[in-house]
CSV table of C-alpha atoms in Angstrom, one decimal:
chain,number,residue,atom,x,y,z
A,834,MET,CA,18.1,13.5,-46.4
A,835,ASN,CA,17.6,10.2,-44.3
A,836,LYS,CA,16.0,11.2,-40.4
A,837,GLU,CA,17.2,9.7,-37.7
A,838,LYS,CA,15.3,7.6,-36.1
A,839,PRO,CA,14.8,9.2,-32.9
A,840,ILE,CA,16.7,6.8,-30.5
A,841,LYS,CA,14.6,5.7,-27.3
A,842,THR,CA,15.5,5.8,-23.6
A,843,PRO,CA,14.0,2.9,-21.4
A,844,ASN,CA,11.6,4.5,-19.5
A,845,PRO,CA,12.9,4.2,-15.5
A,846,ASP,CA,9.7,3.8,-14.0
A,847,LYS,CA,8.3,-0.2,-15.6
A,848,MET,CA,8.6,-2.8,-13.5
A,849,PRO,CA,11.2,-4.9,-14.3
A,850,TRP,CA,8.8,-7.7,-13.8
A,851,GLY,CA,12.2,-10.9,-13.6
A,852,ARG,CA,13.4,-8.9,-10.0
A,853,PHE,CA,9.7,-8.0,-8.9
A,854,PHE,CA,8.7,-11.6,-8.2
A,855,ALA,CA,12.1,-12.7,-6.7
A,856,TRP,CA,12.3,-10.2,-4.6
A,857,LYS,CA,8.8,-11.2,-3.0
A,858,THR,CA,10.3,-14.2,-2.2
A,859,ARG,CA,11.5,-13.5,1.1
A,860,ASP,CA,8.3,-11.4,2.3
A,861,ILE,CA,5.8,-14.7,1.6
A,862,ALA,CA,8.5,-16.3,4.0
A,863,LEU,CA,8.6,-13.6,6.6
A,864,ALA,CA,4.7,-13.7,6.4
A,865,GLY,CA,4.1,-17.3,6.8
A,866,VAL,CA,6.4,-16.9,10.5
A,867,THR,CA,4.2,-14.1,11.2
A,868,ILE,CA,1.2,-16.0,10.6
A,869,ILE,CA,1.9,-19.2,12.6
A,870,ILE,CA,3.7,-17.6,15.5
A,871,SER,CA,1.0,-15.0,15.9
A,872,SER,CA,-1.8,-16.8,15.7
A,873,TYR,CA,-0.4,-20.3,17.4
A,874,LEU,CA,2.2,-19.7,19.9
A,875,LEU,CA,0.3,-18.9,22.6
A,876,LEU,CA,-2.5,-21.2,21.9
A,877,TYR,CA,0.2,-24.3,21.3
A,878,CYS,CA,1.4,-22.2,25.2
A,879,SER,CA,-2.2,-22.8,26.9
A,880,ASN,CA,-2.8,-26.2,25.9
A,881,THR,CA,-0.4,-27.9,25.2
A,882,LEU,CA,2.6,-26.7,27.7
A,883,GLY,CA,-0.2,-26.3,30.3
A,884,LEU,CA,1.4,-23.0,30.6
A,885,ASN,CA,-0.1,-19.5,32.2
A,886,THR,CA,-1.0,-17.3,29.9
A,887,LYS,CA,-0.2,-14.7,31.9
A,888,ILE,CA,3.3,-15.3,32.2
A,889,VAL,CA,3.4,-16.0,28.6
A,890,GLY,CA,2.0,-13.3,27.6
A,891,ILE,CA,4.4,-11.0,30.2
A,892,LEU,CA,7.6,-12.6,28.9
A,893,LEU,CA,6.5,-12.0,24.9
A,894,LEU,CA,6.2,-8.7,25.3
A,895,VAL,CA,9.2,-8.1,27.3
A,896,ALA,CA,10.9,-10.3,24.8
A,897,ARG,CA,9.4,-7.3,22.5
A,898,LEU,CA,11.4,-4.5,24.7
A,899,VAL,CA,13.8,-5.9,24.2
A,900,ASP,CA,13.8,-4.6,20.3
A,901,ALA,CA,14.1,-1.0,21.6
A,902,VAL,CA,18.0,-1.8,22.2
A,903,THR,CA,18.0,-3.6,18.8
A,904,ASP,CA,16.0,-2.5,16.5
A,905,LEU,CA,18.3,1.4,17.5
A,906,VAL,CA,21.0,-0.9,16.5
A,907,ALA,CA,20.1,-2.9,13.5
A,908,GLY,CA,19.7,0.2,12.2
A,909,TYR,CA,23.0,2.0,13.0
A,910,VAL,CA,24.7,-1.6,11.7
A,911,VAL,CA,22.9,-1.2,8.5
A,912,ASP,CA,23.3,2.3,8.0
A,913,ASN,CA,26.6,1.8,7.7
A,914,THR,CA,27.4,-1.4,6.0
A,915,ASN,CA,29.7,-1.3,2.9
A,916,THR,CA,30.2,-4.5,0.8
A,917,LYS,CA,30.6,-6.2,-2.2
A,918,TRP,CA,27.0,-7.2,-1.6
A,919,GLY,CA,25.5,-4.0,-0.8
A,920,LYS,CA,24.3,-2.4,2.4
A,921,ALA,CA,21.4,-4.5,3.0
A,922,ARG,CA,21.4,-8.0,1.1
A,923,PRO,CA,24.0,-9.6,3.2
A,924,TYR,CA,21.5,-9.7,5.7
A,925,GLU,CA,18.9,-11.9,3.9
A,926,ILE,CA,20.6,-15.3,5.5
A,927,CYS,CA,19.2,-14.1,8.8
A,928,ILE,CA,15.2,-15.5,7.0
A,929,VAL,CA,16.9,-18.5,7.3
A,930,LEU,CA,18.3,-18.6,10.6
A,931,GLU,CA,14.7,-17.2,11.8
A,932,TRP,CA,13.3,-20.7,10.3
A,933,LEU,CA,15.0,-22.6,12.5
A,934,CYS,CA,14.7,-20.6,15.4
A,935,VAL,CA,10.7,-20.7,15.1
A,936,VAL,CA,10.9,-24.5,14.7
A,937,LEU,CA,12.9,-24.5,17.8
A,938,LEU,CA,10.4,-22.5,20.2
A,939,PHE,CA,7.4,-25.0,19.3
A,940,ALA,CA,10.1,-28.1,20.1
A,941,CYS,CA,9.8,-27.2,23.6
A,942,GLY,CA,8.9,-30.9,25.2
A,943,PRO,CA,5.9,-30.3,27.9
A,944,HIS,CA,7.7,-33.2,29.9
A,945,TRP,CA,10.3,-30.3,30.6
A,946,SER,CA,9.9,-28.4,34.5
A,947,MET,CA,7.7,-25.5,34.1
A,948,ALA,CA,10.7,-23.1,34.6
A,949,LEU,CA,12.6,-24.7,31.2
A,950,LYS,CA,9.9,-24.3,29.2
A,951,TYR,CA,8.9,-20.5,30.6
A,952,VAL,CA,12.6,-19.7,29.8
A,953,TRP,CA,13.0,-22.1,26.3
A,954,VAL,CA,9.6,-20.3,25.1
A,955,PHE,CA,11.4,-16.9,25.5
A,956,LEU,CA,14.7,-17.1,24.8
A,957,MET,CA,13.6,-18.6,20.9
A,958,TYR,CA,10.9,-15.5,20.7
A,959,VAL,CA,13.7,-13.0,20.9
A,960,LEU,CA,16.1,-14.9,18.8
A,961,VAL,CA,12.9,-14.6,16.2
A,962,PHE,CA,12.1,-11.7,16.6
A,963,SER,CA,14.1,-9.3,18.5
A,964,VAL,CA,18.0,-10.5,16.7
A,965,PHE,CA,16.8,-12.1,13.4
A,966,GLY,CA,13.4,-10.4,12.4
A,967,THR,CA,14.4,-7.4,13.8
A,968,MET,CA,18.0,-7.3,11.4
A,969,LEU,CA,15.5,-8.1,8.6
A,970,ALA,CA,13.0,-5.7,9.1
A,971,ALA,CA,16.1,-3.2,9.5
A,972,SER,CA,17.4,-3.9,6.1
A,973,GLN,CA,13.9,-4.7,4.3
A,974,ASN,CA,13.5,-0.8,3.0
A,975,PRO,CA,17.8,0.6,2.5
A,976,TYR,CA,17.0,-2.6,0.3
A,977,LEU,CA,14.0,-1.9,-1.6
A,978,ILE,CA,15.2,1.6,-2.7
A,979,ARG,CA,18.6,0.4,-4.1
A,980,ALA,CA,16.6,-2.7,-6.0
A,981,PHE,CA,14.3,-0.3,-7.8
A,982,ASN,CA,17.2,2.7,-8.4
A,983,GLY,CA,15.5,5.1,-5.2
A,984,ASN,CA,12.5,5.7,-8.4
A,985,SER,CA,9.8,6.4,-6.5
A,986,LYS,CA,6.7,5.9,-8.2
A,987,LEU,CA,8.7,2.2,-8.8
A,988,ILE,CA,9.0,1.5,-5.3
A,989,THR,CA,5.3,2.7,-4.8
A,990,LYS,CA,4.0,-0.1,-7.7
A,991,VAL,CA,6.6,-2.7,-5.9
A,992,ALA,CA,5.1,-2.5,-2.4
A,993,SER,CA,1.4,-2.4,-4.2
A,994,TYR,CA,1.6,-4.9,-6.6
A,995,GLY,CA,3.2,-7.1,-4.4
A,996,GLY,CA,0.7,-7.4,-1.8
A,997,LEU,CA,-0.8,-9.8,-4.2
A,998,VAL,CA,1.7,-11.9,-4.6
A,999,SER,CA,2.6,-11.7,-1.1
A,1000,MET,CA,-1.0,-12.1,0.1
A,1001,ALA,CA,-1.6,-15.0,-2.3
A,1002,GLY,CA,1.6,-17.0,-0.3
A,1003,SER,CA,0.2,-15.8,3.0
A,1004,ILE,CA,-2.7,-17.1,2.0
A,1005,VAL,CA,-1.5,-20.8,1.4
A,1006,VAL,CA,0.1,-21.1,4.8
A,1007,SER,CA,-3.1,-19.7,6.9
A,1008,MET,CA,-5.6,-21.7,5.0
A,1009,SER,CA,-3.8,-24.8,5.1
A,1010,PHE,CA,-1.8,-24.7,8.7
A,1011,PRO,CA,-5.4,-24.1,10.7
A,1012,ARG,CA,-6.6,-27.7,9.2
A,1013,LEU,CA,-3.5,-29.4,9.2
A,1014,TYR,CA,-3.6,-28.5,13.2
A,1015,ASN,CA,-7.1,-29.7,14.1
A,1016,ALA,CA,-6.6,-32.7,11.7
A,1017,TRP,CA,-3.3,-33.0,13.6
A,1018,ILE,CA,-3.7,-31.3,17.6
A,1019,VAL,CA,-6.7,-30.7,18.1
A,1020,VAL,CA,-8.9,-34.6,16.6
A,1021,GLY,CA,-5.1,-36.2,16.9
A,1022,ASP,CA,-3.2,-36.6,19.7
A,1023,GLY,CA,-2.4,-33.3,20.2
A,1024,GLY,CA,1.6,-34.2,21.5
A,1025,ALA,CA,4.7,-31.9,20.6
A,1026,ALA,CA,5.6,-34.5,18.0
A,1027,ALA,CA,2.6,-33.5,16.0
A,1028,TRP,CA,3.2,-29.9,16.2
A,1029,ARG,CA,7.1,-30.0,15.8
A,1030,LYS,CA,6.4,-32.1,12.3
A,1031,LEU,CA,3.7,-29.5,11.5
A,1032,LEU,CA,6.6,-27.1,11.9
A,1033,ILE,CA,8.7,-28.6,9.5
A,1034,ILE,CA,6.6,-29.1,7.0
A,1035,TYR,CA,6.1,-25.6,6.4
A,1036,ALA,CA,9.7,-24.1,7.5
A,1037,ILE,CA,11.6,-26.2,5.0
A,1038,PRO,CA,10.7,-24.6,1.8
A,1039,LEU,CA,9.4,-21.7,3.2
A,1040,ALA,CA,13.2,-21.1,4.5
A,1041,LEU,CA,14.5,-21.8,0.8
A,1042,LEU,CA,12.2,-20.0,-0.5
A,1043,GLY,CA,13.4,-17.0,1.5
A,1044,ILE,CA,16.6,-17.1,0.5
A,1045,VAL,CA,16.4,-16.6,-3.1
A,1046,ARG,CA,16.5,-13.1,-4.0
A,1047,MET,CA,19.6,-12.9,-1.6
A,1048,PHE,CA,21.3,-14.6,-5.0
A,1049,LEU,CA,19.0,-12.9,-7.8
A,1050,VAL,CA,18.5,-9.2,-6.5
A,1051,LYS,CA,21.4,-6.3,-6.2
A,1052,GLU,CA,21.5,-3.1,-5.1
A,1053,ASP,CA,21.8,0.0,-7.2
A,1054,PRO,CA,25.6,1.3,-5.3
A,1055,LYS,CA,23.3,5.2,-7.7
A,1056,VAL,CA,21.3,6.1,-5.1
A,1057,ASP,CA,23.3,6.4,-2.3
A,1058,ALA,CA,25.0,9.7,-4.7
A,1059,GLY,CA,26.3,12.1,-2.5
A,1060,GLN,CA,26.4,10.0,0.8
A,1061,SER,CA,28.6,7.2,-0.1
A,1062,ALA,CA,31.5,9.1,2.0
A,1063,GLN,CA,29.1,9.8,5.0
A,1064,LYS,CA,29.4,7.2,8.1
A,1065,LEU,CA,26.7,7.7,10.6
A,1066,ASN,CA,26.7,8.2,14.0
A,1067,LEU,CA,24.1,6.9,17.1
A,1068,LYS,CA,24.0,11.4,17.7
A,1069,ASP,CA,22.6,11.7,14.0
A,1070,ALA,CA,19.9,8.9,14.8
A,1071,PHE,CA,19.0,10.2,17.8
A,1072,THR,CA,18.6,14.0,16.3
A,1073,MET,CA,16.1,12.2,13.6
A,1074,LEU,CA,14.3,10.4,15.8
A,1075,LYS,CA,13.5,14.1,17.6
A,1076,THR,CA,13.1,16.1,14.2
A,1077,ASN,CA,11.2,13.6,13.1
A,1078,PRO,CA,7.3,13.6,14.2
A,1079,PHE,CA,6.3,11.8,11.7
A,1080,ALA,CA,8.3,9.1,11.9
A,1081,TRP,CA,6.2,7.9,14.7
A,1082,SER,CA,3.4,9.1,13.4
A,1083,PHE,CA,3.5,5.9,10.8
A,1084,GLY,CA,5.2,3.9,13.6
A,1085,GLY,CA,1.8,4.6,15.3
A,1086,MET,CA,-0.5,3.3,12.2
A,1087,ILE,CA,1.7,0.2,11.7
A,1088,GLY,CA,2.7,-0.5,15.1
A,1089,LEU,CA,-1.8,-0.7,16.3
A,1090,TYR,CA,-1.8,-2.4,13.2
A,1091,ASN,CA,0.4,-5.1,14.9
A,1092,LEU,CA,-1.1,-4.6,17.7
A,1093,ILE,CA,-4.6,-5.4,16.5
A,1094,VAL,CA,-2.2,-9.1,15.0
A,1095,GLY,CA,-0.7,-9.4,17.5
A,1096,LEU,CA,-3.6,-10.3,20.1
A,1097,GLY,CA,-3.6,-14.1,18.0
A,1098,ALA,CA,-7.5,-14.4,19.8
A,1099,GLY,CA,-8.4,-15.7,15.9
A,1100,SER,CA,-7.3,-19.3,16.9
A,1101,TYR,CA,-9.0,-18.6,20.7
A,1102,TYR,CA,-12.3,-17.7,18.9
A,1103,PHE,CA,-12.8,-20.4,16.2
A,1104,GLN,CA,-12.3,-23.0,19.4
A,1105,TYR,CA,-14.2,-22.1,21.5
A,1106,ILE,CA,-17.1,-19.9,20.0
A,1107,VAL,CA,-18.1,-21.3,16.3
A,1108,GLY,CA,-16.5,-24.4,17.8
A,1109,ASP,CA,-14.2,-25.6,14.8
A,1110,ALA,CA,-11.1,-25.1,15.0
A,1111,GLY,CA,-10.5,-25.9,11.1
A,1112,ALA,CA,-12.8,-22.9,9.7
A,1113,PHE,CA,-10.2,-20.5,11.0
A,1114,GLY,CA,-8.3,-20.9,7.7
A,1115,ILE,CA,-11.6,-20.3,5.2
A,1116,VAL,CA,-10.9,-16.7,6.6
A,1117,SER,CA,-7.9,-16.5,4.5
A,1118,ALA,CA,-10.1,-17.5,1.8
A,1119,PHE,CA,-11.6,-14.5,1.6
A,1120,ALA,CA,-9.0,-12.4,1.5
A,1121,MET,CA,-8.6,-13.8,-2.0
A,1122,ILE,CA,-11.4,-11.2,-2.5
A,1123,LEU,CA,-9.3,-8.4,-1.2
A,1124,LEU,CA,-6.1,-8.9,-3.5
A,1125,PRO,CA,-7.9,-7.6,-7.3
A,1126,LEU,CA,-7.4,-3.9,-4.9
A,1127,MET,CA,-4.2,-3.8,-5.0
A,1128,LEU,CA,-4.2,-3.7,-8.7
A,1129,ILE,CA,-5.7,-0.3,-8.0
A,1130,PHE,CA,-3.7,1.3,-5.2
A,1131,PRO,CA,-1.3,3.4,-7.5
A,1132,VAL,CA,-4.4,4.8,-8.8
A,1133,LEU,CA,-5.8,5.5,-5.6
A,1134,ILE,CA,-2.1,6.5,-4.4
A,1135,LYS,CA,-2.5,9.7,-6.6
A,1136,LYS,CA,-5.8,10.5,-5.8
A,1137,LEU,CA,-6.3,10.5,-2.2
A,1138,GLY,CA,-2.9,9.8,-0.9
A,1139,MET,CA,-1.3,7.0,1.7
A,1140,SER,CA,-3.0,9.4,4.7
A,1141,LYS,CA,-6.7,9.0,3.7
A,1142,LEU,CA,-6.3,4.7,2.3
A,1143,PHE,CA,-5.4,3.7,6.6
A,1144,ILE,CA,-8.3,6.5,7.0
A,1145,ILE,CA,-11.1,4.9,5.1
A,1146,SER,CA,-9.1,1.8,5.2
A,1147,ALA,CA,-10.0,1.4,9.2
A,1148,ALA,CA,-13.3,2.8,9.4
A,1149,LEU,CA,-14.5,0.2,7.2
A,1150,SER,CA,-13.0,-2.3,9.4
A,1151,ILE,CA,-14.0,-0.8,12.5
A,1152,ILE,CA,-17.8,-1.5,11.5
A,1153,GLY,CA,-16.2,-5.4,10.3
A,1154,TYR,CA,-15.2,-6.1,14.4
A,1155,ILE,CA,-18.5,-4.6,15.7
A,1156,ILE,CA,-20.6,-6.7,13.3
A,1157,VAL,CA,-18.2,-9.7,14.6
A,1158,PHE,CA,-18.7,-8.8,18.5
A,1159,PHE,CA,-22.6,-8.3,17.6
A,1160,SER,CA,-22.3,-12.6,15.2
A,1161,GLY,CA,-23.0,-14.8,17.8
A,1162,GLY,CA,-20.6,-17.2,16.6
A,1163,ARG,CA,-22.5,-17.7,13.4
A,1164,LEU,CA,-20.6,-18.8,10.6
A,1165,PRO,CA,-21.5,-16.7,7.4
A,1166,ILE,CA,-21.8,-13.4,9.7
A,1167,VAL,CA,-18.5,-14.0,11.5
A,1168,TYR,CA,-16.6,-14.0,8.0
A,1169,THR,CA,-18.9,-11.4,6.7
A,1170,GLY,CA,-16.9,-9.0,9.8
A,1171,ILE,CA,-13.8,-10.7,9.2
A,1172,LEU,CA,-13.2,-9.5,5.5
A,1173,ILE,CA,-14.7,-6.0,6.1
A,1174,THR,CA,-12.0,-5.6,9.1
A,1175,ASN,CA,-9.4,-7.5,6.5
A,1176,LEU,CA,-9.5,-4.6,4.7
A,1177,ILE,CA,-6.9,-2.2,6.9
A,1178,SER,CA,-4.4,-5.0,6.3
A,1179,LEU,CA,-3.9,-3.8,2.9
A,1180,PRO,CA,-2.2,-0.7,3.8
A,1181,CYS,CA,-0.1,-1.7,6.7
A,1182,SER,CA,1.1,-4.8,4.7
A,1183,TYR,CA,1.3,-3.1,2.1
A,1184,LEU,CA,2.2,0.8,1.9
A,1185,GLN,CA,5.0,0.5,4.5
A,1186,ALA,CA,8.2,1.8,2.3
A,1187,PRO,CA,6.6,4.2,0.6
A,1188,GLY,CA,6.0,5.8,3.9
A,1189,ILE,CA,9.2,5.0,4.7
A,1190,PHE,CA,10.6,6.6,2.0
A,1191,GLN,CA,8.9,9.7,2.3
A,1192,ILE,CA,10.3,9.7,5.9
A,1193,ALA,CA,13.7,9.1,4.5
A,1194,ASN,CA,13.4,12.1,2.4
A,1195,TYR,CA,11.7,14.4,5.2
A,1196,ASN,CA,15.2,13.3,7.0
A,1197,GLU,CA,17.2,14.8,3.6
A,1198,TYR,CA,15.2,17.6,3.3
A,1199,LYS,CA,16.6,19.0,6.9
A,1200,GLY,CA,19.6,18.5,6.1
A,1201,MET,CA,20.1,15.1,7.6
A,1202,HIS,CA,22.1,12.2,6.6
A,1203,ARG,CA,18.3,10.0,4.5
A,1204,MET,CA,18.7,6.5,6.8
A,1205,GLU,CA,16.4,4.7,6.2
A,1206,GLY,CA,17.9,1.9,8.2
A,1207,THR,CA,17.2,4.0,11.4
A,1208,SER,CA,13.7,5.5,9.6
A,1209,GLY,CA,12.0,2.3,9.5
A,1210,VAL,CA,13.2,2.1,13.9
A,1211,VAL,CA,10.6,3.4,14.8
A,1212,MET,CA,8.4,1.8,12.6
A,1213,ASN,CA,9.8,-1.4,13.7
A,1214,PHE,CA,10.4,-1.3,16.8
A,1215,LEU,CA,6.5,0.4,17.5
A,1216,THR,CA,5.6,-2.8,15.5
A,1217,LYS,CA,7.6,-5.4,17.3
A,1218,ALA,CA,6.5,-3.8,21.0
A,1219,LEU,CA,2.9,-3.0,20.3
A,1220,ASN,CA,3.0,-6.7,19.0
A,1221,GLY,CA,4.2,-8.0,22.0
A,1222,VAL,CA,1.3,-6.0,23.9
A,1223,GLY,CA,-1.6,-7.5,21.3
A,1224,THR,CA,-0.3,-11.1,22.5
A,1225,ALA,CA,1.0,-10.0,26.3
A,1226,LEU,CA,-3.5,-8.2,26.0
A,1227,THR,CA,-4.4,-11.7,25.0
A,1228,GLY,CA,-2.4,-14.0,27.2
A,1229,ILE,CA,-3.4,-11.4,30.7
A,1230,LEU,CA,-6.9,-10.9,29.5
A,1231,ILE,CA,-7.6,-14.5,29.1
A,1232,SER,CA,-6.3,-15.7,31.8
A,1233,HIS,CA,-8.0,-12.9,34.1
A,1234,ALA,CA,-10.8,-14.1,32.6
A,1235,GLY,CA,-10.6,-17.9,33.5
A,1236,PHE,CA,-9.6,-19.3,31.0
A,1237,ILE,CA,-8.6,-23.0,31.9
A,1238,SER,CA,-4.5,-24.1,30.8
A,1239,THR,CA,-4.7,-27.2,29.8
A,1240,THR,CA,-1.4,-30.4,28.1
A,1241,SER,CA,-1.6,-32.2,25.0
A,1242,ASN,CA,-5.1,-30.3,24.4
A,1243,GLU,CA,-7.2,-31.5,26.9
A,1244,VAL,CA,-10.9,-30.4,26.5
A,1245,VAL,CA,-12.6,-28.6,28.9
A,1246,ALA,CA,-15.7,-26.6,29.4
A,1247,GLN,CA,-14.2,-22.9,29.6
A,1248,PRO,CA,-15.9,-20.4,31.8
A,1249,ALA,CA,-19.0,-17.8,30.1
A,1250,SER,CA,-16.5,-14.9,31.0
A,1251,ALA,CA,-13.2,-16.2,29.3
A,1252,LEU,CA,-15.8,-16.9,26.6
A,1253,PHE,CA,-16.7,-13.8,26.8
A,1254,MET,CA,-13.1,-11.9,26.2
A,1255,ILE,CA,-12.4,-14.0,23.7
A,1256,ARG,CA,-15.1,-11.8,21.8
A,1257,CYS,CA,-14.0,-9.0,22.8
A,1258,LEU,CA,-10.5,-9.5,21.5
A,1259,CYS,CA,-11.7,-10.6,18.6
A,1260,SER,CA,-14.0,-7.3,17.9
A,1261,LEU,CA,-14.5,-4.3,20.1
A,1262,ILE,CA,-10.6,-3.8,21.1
A,1263,PRO,CA,-9.1,-4.2,18.0
A,1264,ALA,CA,-11.7,-1.7,16.8
A,1265,ALA,CA,-10.3,0.7,19.3
A,1266,CYS,CA,-6.9,0.4,18.2
A,1267,LEU,CA,-8.9,1.6,14.9
A,1268,ILE,CA,-9.6,4.8,16.0
A,1269,VAL,CA,-5.8,6.1,16.7
A,1270,ILE,CA,-4.4,4.8,13.8
A,1271,ILE,CA,-7.2,7.1,12.4
A,1272,LEU,CA,-5.8,10.2,13.9
A,1273,CYS,CA,-2.3,8.8,13.1
A,1274,ALA,CA,-3.1,8.8,9.7
A,1275,LEU,CA,-4.3,12.5,9.8
A,1276,HIS,CA,-1.0,13.5,11.1
A,1277,PHE,CA,1.0,11.4,8.8
A,1278,LYS,CA,-1.0,13.6,6.1
A,1279,LYS,CA,0.1,17.0,6.8
A,1280,LEU,CA,3.9,15.3,5.4
A,1281,GLU,CA,2.4,13.5,2.1
A,1282,LYS,CA,1.1,17.8,1.4
A,1283,GLN,CA,4.1,18.5,1.7
A,1284,MET,CA,5.8,15.8,0.1
A,1285,PRO,CA,6.0,17.7,-4.1
A,1286,VAL,CA,8.0,20.6,-3.4
A,1287,ILE,CA,10.7,18.4,-0.7
A,1288,GLU,CA,11.2,15.6,-3.6
A,1289,ALA,CA,12.1,18.6,-6.0
A,1290,GLU,CA,14.5,20.1,-3.5
A,1291,ILE,CA,16.4,17.1,-2.8
A,1292,LYS,CA,16.2,16.5,-6.8
A,1293,ALA,CA,17.8,20.1,-7.3
A,1294,HIS,CA,20.2,19.6,-4.6
A,1295,LYS,CA,21.9,16.0,-6.2
A,1296,GLU,CA,21.7,18.0,-9.6
A,1297,ALA,CA,24.1,21.1,-8.9
A,1298,LEU,CA,26.3,17.8,-6.7
A,1299,ILE,CA,26.7,16.3,-10.2
A,1300,SER,CA,27.5,19.1,-12.1
A,1301,GLU,CA,29.9,20.6,-9.5
A,1302,SER,CA,31.9,17.0,-9.9
A,1303,GLN,CA,32.1,17.6,-13.3
A,1304,PRO,CA,35.2,19.1,-14.6
A,1305,SER,CA,34.8,22.5,-16.4
A,1306,GLU,CA,35.1,23.0,-19.5
A,1307,THR,CA,38.4,25.1,-20.4
């Protein structure tokens, strides 16, 4: 008798590489927004528009706090969306609108009145982050989970391996932008026209790249099995915020990292401490050295867990910031310290989706809706609010330290107090934030320990629902 060949079943944990690369296009485009605004907006306001950094910092903080409302609304809207395109996919169009507002943000003319310049910067910043950025952030994790079939192992792989693609793309922006800034703004005429030209060069290709996945990556509606008929209300959202403490600890970890990013003092440091604004671009090249670590992230997560990765990365990064503080602006030492500080960026940038997935599982385990969008609200709000706090701190602290604002990038000698404050903003203040990140990671570790039991109960519950929905044999 001929033996029947066993039927091969597809491996659900195998990476669909075409979908994976299409998925990462928007992340690269969004990284460009973050790099340019966090590193150069305050410098543009102080050195081209002649604005007071303290006032600008406060305005940007207020703009970020607007997210207290928009994040909640965005999470609610995404969780209640049901279209032919899916739950989160339609909101991808916001990446194009966000880049348009970034160009307009840097289109403010130095000849405008001071009041109009402050109002323009504030409004464009609100549109970039509190409106379009908020919708992109709220839809990110629901889209990711449905794009990769709700498979936790696959989602972790996408987040980990995706870091290679995102970092490689962001490195292109962060290496080239400082060089063009130095050539066109610092050494060149430094005018508003040069800024507009610089921004358009990046905005057009990145906006087009960012919209690619909306057309190529579909959502899997089966992820919502057993919950497709449920409608959320604001009471559900507030219940989650009150009863899920892990949303706050994870949001604290990611939020404080974004406070460090929001400080944005690196461009000041290289222009005034190192004395070479263009050398700031080399920093991103060192991030390439860390790229291979992303390949072993799934293994490290399996052996150590996400929380331990956060703790170890934060502890090592503290050492890096101490090295920067005592470097004296000497480039080899500065680069060494910054290379070490980049370690914290890996888990904070590329393990957000697995963290949100665990938070959503905890919601379902506790009898609530999964609410991936609303679960991300806490993290998104803390991320943006603390990023704004970082920008405000830089503006306020260097202003109080005596930093002198100019127009058209005029060369002036900054006082020693301002230079010392710039050093602290690039070393001691970020190190203090990392200590708090370690404390938040220790709390989130409690959820990780519960996750095997939680996932087993959720799986059993879904299987029971499917069994009940099938007609019984008579």
